[in-house]
CSV table of C-alpha atoms in Angstrom, one decimal:
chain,number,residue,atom,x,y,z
Z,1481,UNK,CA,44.6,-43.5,-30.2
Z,1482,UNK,CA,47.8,-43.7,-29.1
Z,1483,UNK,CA,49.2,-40.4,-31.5
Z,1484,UNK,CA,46.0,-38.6,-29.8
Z,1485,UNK,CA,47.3,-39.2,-26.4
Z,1486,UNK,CA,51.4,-38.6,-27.5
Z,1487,UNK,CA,49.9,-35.6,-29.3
Z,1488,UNK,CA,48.2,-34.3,-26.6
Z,1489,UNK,CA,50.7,-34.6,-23.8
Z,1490,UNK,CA,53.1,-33.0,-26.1
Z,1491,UNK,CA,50.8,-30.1,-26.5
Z,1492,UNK,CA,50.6,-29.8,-22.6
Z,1493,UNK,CA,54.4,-29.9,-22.2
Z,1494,UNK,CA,54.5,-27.1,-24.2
Z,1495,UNK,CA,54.6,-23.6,-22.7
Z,1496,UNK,CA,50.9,-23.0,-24.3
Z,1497,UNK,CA,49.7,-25.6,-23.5
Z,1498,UNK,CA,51.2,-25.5,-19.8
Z,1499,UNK,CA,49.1,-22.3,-19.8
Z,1500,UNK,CA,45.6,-22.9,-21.3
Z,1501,UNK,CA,45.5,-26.6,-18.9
Z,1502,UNK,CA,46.7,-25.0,-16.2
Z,1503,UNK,CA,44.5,-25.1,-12.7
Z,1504,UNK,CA,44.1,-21.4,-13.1
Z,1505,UNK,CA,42.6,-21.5,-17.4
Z,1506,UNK,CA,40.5,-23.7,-15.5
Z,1507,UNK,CA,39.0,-22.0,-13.1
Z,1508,UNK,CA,38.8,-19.2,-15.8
Z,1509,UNK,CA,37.0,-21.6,-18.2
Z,1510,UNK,CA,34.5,-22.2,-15.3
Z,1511,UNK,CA,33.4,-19.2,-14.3
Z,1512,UNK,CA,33.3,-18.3,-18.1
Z,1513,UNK,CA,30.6,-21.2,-18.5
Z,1514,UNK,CA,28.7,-20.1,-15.1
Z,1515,UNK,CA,28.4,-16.8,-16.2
Z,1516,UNK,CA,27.1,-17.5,-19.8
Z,1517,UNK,CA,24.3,-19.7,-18.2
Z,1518,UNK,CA,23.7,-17.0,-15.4
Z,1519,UNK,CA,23.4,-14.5,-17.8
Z,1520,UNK,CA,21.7,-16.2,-20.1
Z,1521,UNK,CA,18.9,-17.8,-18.4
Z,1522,UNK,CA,18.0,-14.4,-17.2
Z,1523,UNK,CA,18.1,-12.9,-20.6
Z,1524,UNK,CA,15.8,-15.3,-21.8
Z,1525,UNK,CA,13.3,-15.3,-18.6
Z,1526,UNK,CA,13.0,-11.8,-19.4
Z,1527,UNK,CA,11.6,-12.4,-22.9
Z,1528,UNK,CA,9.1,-15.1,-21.3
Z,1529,UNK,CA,8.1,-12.9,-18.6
Z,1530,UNK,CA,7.2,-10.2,-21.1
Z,1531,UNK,CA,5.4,-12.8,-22.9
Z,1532,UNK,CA,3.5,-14.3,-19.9
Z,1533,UNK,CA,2.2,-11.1,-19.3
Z,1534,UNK,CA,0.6,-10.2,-22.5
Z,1535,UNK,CA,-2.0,-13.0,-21.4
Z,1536,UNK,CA,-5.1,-11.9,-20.6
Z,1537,UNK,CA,-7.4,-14.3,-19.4
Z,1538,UNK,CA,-10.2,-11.5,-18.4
Z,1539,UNK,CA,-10.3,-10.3,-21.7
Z,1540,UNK,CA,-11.6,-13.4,-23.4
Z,1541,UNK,CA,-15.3,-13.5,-21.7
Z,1542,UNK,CA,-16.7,-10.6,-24.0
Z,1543,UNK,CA,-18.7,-11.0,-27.1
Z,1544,UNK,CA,-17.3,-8.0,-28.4
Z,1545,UNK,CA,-14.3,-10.2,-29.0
Z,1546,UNK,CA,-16.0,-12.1,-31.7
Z,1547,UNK,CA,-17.0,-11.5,-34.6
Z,1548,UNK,CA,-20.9,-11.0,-35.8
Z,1549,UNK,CA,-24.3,-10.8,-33.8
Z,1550,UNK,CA,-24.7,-12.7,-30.6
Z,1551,UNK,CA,-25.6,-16.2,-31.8
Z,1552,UNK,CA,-29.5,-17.3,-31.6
Z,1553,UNK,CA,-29.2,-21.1,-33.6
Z,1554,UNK,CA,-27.9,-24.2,-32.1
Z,1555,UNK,CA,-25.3,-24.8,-34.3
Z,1556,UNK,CA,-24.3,-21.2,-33.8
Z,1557,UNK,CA,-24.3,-21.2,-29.9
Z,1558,UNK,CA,-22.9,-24.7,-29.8
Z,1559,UNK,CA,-19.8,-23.6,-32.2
Z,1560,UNK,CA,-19.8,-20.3,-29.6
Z,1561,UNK,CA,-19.7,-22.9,-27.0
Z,1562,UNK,CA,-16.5,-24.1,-28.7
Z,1563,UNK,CA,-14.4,-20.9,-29.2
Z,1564,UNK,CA,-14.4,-20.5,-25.7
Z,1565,UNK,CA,-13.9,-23.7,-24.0
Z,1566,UNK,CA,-10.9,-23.9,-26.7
Z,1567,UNK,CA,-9.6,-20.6,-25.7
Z,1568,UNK,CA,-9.9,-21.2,-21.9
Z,1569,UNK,CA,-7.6,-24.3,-22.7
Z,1570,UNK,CA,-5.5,-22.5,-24.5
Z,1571,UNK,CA,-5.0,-20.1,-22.0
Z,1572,UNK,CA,-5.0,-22.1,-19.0
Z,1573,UNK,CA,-2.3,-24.2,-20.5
Z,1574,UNK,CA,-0.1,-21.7,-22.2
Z,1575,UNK,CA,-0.1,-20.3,-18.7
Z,1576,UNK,CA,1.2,-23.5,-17.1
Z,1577,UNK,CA,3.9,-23.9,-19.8
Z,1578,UNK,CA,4.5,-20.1,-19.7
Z,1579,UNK,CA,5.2,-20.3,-15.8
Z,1580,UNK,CA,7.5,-23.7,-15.9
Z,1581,UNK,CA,9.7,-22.2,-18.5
Z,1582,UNK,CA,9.9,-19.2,-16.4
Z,1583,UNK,CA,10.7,-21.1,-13.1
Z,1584,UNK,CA,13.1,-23.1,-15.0
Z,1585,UNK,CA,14.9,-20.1,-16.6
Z,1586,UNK,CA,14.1,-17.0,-14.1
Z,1587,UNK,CA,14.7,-19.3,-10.8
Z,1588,UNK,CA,16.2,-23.2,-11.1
Z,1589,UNK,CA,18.9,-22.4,-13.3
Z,1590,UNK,CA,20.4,-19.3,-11.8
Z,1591,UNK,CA,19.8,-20.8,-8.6
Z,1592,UNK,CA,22.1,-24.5,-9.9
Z,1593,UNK,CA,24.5,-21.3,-10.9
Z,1594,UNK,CA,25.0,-19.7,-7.2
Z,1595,UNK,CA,24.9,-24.0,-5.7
Z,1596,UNK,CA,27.8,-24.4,-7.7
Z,1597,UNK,CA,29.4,-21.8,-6.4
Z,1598,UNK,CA,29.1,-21.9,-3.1
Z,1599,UNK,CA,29.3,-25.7,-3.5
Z,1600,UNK,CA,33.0,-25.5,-5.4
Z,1601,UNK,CA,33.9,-22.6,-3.6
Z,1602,UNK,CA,37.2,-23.8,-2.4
Z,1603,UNK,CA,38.1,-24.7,-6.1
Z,1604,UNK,CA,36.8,-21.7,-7.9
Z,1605,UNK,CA,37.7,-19.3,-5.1
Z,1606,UNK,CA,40.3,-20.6,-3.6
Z,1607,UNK,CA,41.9,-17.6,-1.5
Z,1608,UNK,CA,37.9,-16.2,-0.8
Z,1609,UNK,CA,36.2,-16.4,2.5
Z,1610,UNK,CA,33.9,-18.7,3.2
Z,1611,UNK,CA,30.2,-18.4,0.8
Z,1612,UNK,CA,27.9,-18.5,3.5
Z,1613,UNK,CA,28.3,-19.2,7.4
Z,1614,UNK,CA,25.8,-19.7,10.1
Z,1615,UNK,CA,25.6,-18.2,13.5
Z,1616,UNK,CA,29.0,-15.9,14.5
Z,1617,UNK,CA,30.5,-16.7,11.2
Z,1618,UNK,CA,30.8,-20.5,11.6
Z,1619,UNK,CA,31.4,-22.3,7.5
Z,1620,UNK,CA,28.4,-24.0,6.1
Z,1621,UNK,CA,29.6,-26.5,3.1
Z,1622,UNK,CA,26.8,-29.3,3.3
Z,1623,UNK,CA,24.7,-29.9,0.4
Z,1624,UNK,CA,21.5,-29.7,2.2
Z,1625,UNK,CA,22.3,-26.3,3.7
Z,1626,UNK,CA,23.1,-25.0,0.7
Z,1627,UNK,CA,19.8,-26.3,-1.2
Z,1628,UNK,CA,17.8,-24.3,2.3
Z,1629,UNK,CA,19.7,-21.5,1.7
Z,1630,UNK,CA,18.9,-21.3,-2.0
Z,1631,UNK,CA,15.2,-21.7,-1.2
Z,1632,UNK,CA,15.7,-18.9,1.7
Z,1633,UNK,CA,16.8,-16.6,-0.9
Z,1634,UNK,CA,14.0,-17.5,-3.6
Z,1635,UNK,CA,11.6,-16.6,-0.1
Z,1636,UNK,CA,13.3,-13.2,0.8
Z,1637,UNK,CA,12.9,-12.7,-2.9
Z,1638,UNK,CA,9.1,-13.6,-3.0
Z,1639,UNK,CA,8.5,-11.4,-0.3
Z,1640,UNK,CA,10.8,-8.3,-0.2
Z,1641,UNK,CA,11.0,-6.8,2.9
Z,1642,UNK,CA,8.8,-8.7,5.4
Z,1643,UNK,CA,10.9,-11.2,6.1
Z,1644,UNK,CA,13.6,-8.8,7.2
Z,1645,UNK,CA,11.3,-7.1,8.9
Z,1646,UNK,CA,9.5,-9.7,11.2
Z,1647,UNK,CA,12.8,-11.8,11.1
Z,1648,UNK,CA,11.3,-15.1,9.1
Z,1649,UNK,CA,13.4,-16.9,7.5
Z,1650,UNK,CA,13.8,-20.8,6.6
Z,1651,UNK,CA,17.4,-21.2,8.1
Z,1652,UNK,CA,20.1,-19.5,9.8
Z,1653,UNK,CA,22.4,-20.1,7.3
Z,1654,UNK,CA,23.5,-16.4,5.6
Z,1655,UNK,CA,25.6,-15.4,2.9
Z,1656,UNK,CA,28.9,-13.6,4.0
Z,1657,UNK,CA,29.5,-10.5,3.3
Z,1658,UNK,CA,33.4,-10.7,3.4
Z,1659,UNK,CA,32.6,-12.8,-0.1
Z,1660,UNK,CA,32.0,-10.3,-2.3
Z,1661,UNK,CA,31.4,-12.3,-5.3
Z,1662,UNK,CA,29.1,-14.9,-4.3
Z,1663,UNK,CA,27.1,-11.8,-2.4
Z,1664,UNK,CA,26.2,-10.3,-5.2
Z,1665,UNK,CA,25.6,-13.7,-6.9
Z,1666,UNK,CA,22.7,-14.0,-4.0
Z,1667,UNK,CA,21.9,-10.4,-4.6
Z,1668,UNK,CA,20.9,-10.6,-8.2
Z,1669,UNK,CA,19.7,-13.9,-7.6
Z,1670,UNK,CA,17.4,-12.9,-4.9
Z,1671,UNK,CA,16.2,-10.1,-7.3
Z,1672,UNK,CA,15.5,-12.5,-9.7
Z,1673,UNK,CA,13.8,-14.8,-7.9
Z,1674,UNK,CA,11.3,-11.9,-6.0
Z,1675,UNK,CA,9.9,-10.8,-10.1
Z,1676,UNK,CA,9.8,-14.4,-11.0
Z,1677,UNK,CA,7.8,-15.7,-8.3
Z,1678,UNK,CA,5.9,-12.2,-8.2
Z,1679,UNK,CA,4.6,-12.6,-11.6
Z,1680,UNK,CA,3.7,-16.4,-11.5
Z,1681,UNK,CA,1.5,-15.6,-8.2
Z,1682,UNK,CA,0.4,-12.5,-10.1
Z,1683,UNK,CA,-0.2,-15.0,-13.2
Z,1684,UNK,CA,-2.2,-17.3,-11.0
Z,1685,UNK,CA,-4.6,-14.8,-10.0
Z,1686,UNK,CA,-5.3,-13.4,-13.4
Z,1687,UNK,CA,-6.1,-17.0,-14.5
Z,1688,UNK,CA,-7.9,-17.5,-11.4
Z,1689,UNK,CA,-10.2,-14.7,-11.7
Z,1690,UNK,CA,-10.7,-15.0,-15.6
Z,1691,UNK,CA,-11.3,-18.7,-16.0
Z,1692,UNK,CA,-14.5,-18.5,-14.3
Z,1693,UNK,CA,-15.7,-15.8,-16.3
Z,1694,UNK,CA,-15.3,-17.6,-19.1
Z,1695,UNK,CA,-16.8,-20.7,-17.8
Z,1696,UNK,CA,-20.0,-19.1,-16.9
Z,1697,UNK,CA,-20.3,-17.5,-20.4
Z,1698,UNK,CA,-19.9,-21.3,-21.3
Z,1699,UNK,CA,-22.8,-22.0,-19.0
Z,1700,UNK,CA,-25.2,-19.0,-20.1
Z,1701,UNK,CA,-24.6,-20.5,-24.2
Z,1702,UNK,CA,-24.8,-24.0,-22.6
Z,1703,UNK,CA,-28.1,-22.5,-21.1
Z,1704,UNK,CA,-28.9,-20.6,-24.2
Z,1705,UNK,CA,-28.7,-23.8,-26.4
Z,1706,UNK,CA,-31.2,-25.8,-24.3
Z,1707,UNK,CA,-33.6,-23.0,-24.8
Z,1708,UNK,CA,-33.0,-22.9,-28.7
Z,1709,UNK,CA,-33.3,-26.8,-29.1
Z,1710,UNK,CA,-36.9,-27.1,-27.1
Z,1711,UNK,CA,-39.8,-27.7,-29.7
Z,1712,UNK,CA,-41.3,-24.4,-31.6
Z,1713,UNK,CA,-37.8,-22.5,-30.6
């Protein structure tokens, strides 16, 4: 242990090492890391929101999905029965997962990017303006004003113009422009966040208005079944 610690400080006194360890590689090293998981997690919510929206809950109430006549035997209807309440589930829940991952990718983790920061502005940007102020310019560093104004952005996002337009907000609290960096943090963030939660509600509503179709086709074989099982059917 001890030729791991000499052997370290000896790398730091040296002028490398005074250079890779230094406040400013640090810093470096930082915004290296936030970037790659900025970057990344929108990468990757892009692949999942192309996948989320080859779903098609509509589609899967048609017999002409399926193979062979419509079915007249109980066995048949009952195993008809089956196919769809097993593809409702699957949909239904392939949509939940689809949309957490999505949130998680597309929203939470580019939004834990931009806390940070704004959080750790004064150490990451040290000679910046202040991330976000309130009122005639005033500095905002709590934690709580910053979790507000990350959801603020995620509902500007949601909702484009309108709440520019009618003034709605859910806090005073406003990026600064004299930041130039952690504004266009917001802005591609705010982007972000408007498709993400644009296609979950959009999602939702597919799901919404599909699930039921398929559950009264379950109810008309459900219906088409008692009919088959009565005596001299």
């Amino acid at each position: 242990m001890d030729m791991i610690v000499d052997g370290w400080q000896a790398f730091r006194a040296s002028g490398f090492g005074t250079v890779v360890t230094s406040i400013g590689a640090q810093r470096i090293y930082a915004w290296i890391a936030l970037a790659l998981v900025f970057g990344a997690s929108l990468w990757f919510a892009r692949r999942q929101l192309n996948l989320l929206r080859s779903v098609s809950a509509a589609e899967l109430d048609s017999d002409l999905r399926l193979p062979g006549p419509v079915p007249k035997k109980p066995a048949s209807i009952q195993r008809r029965i089956d196919w769809f309440e097993a593809r409702r589930d699957e949909v239904v829940h392939g949509v939940w997962r689809a949309l957490g991952l999505l949130l998680m990718l597309g929203m939470i983790l580019p939004g834990a990017v931009v806390f940070m920061t704004v959080w750790q502005h004064d150490w990451l940007l040290p000679d910046y303006a202040a991330p976000i102020v309130i009122g005639e310019g005033e500095p905002v560093a709590a934690v709580g004003d910053v979790v507000i104004f990350l959801a603020d952005q995620v509902f500007r996002g949601a909702f484009a113009d309108i709440p520019e337009v009618f003034r709605l907000g859910l806090t005073p609290v406003s990026n600064n422009p004299d930041n130039a960096v952690i504004s266009w943090l917001v802005v591609i963030y705010r982007f972000a966040a408007g498709i993400v939660s644009g296609s979950a509600i959009y999602m939702l509503y597919r799901v919404w208005r599909g699930v039921p179709r398929i559950d009264r086709r379950i109810a008309d074989y459900r219906e088409r079944l008692k009919q088959a099982q009565l005596p001299g059917a």
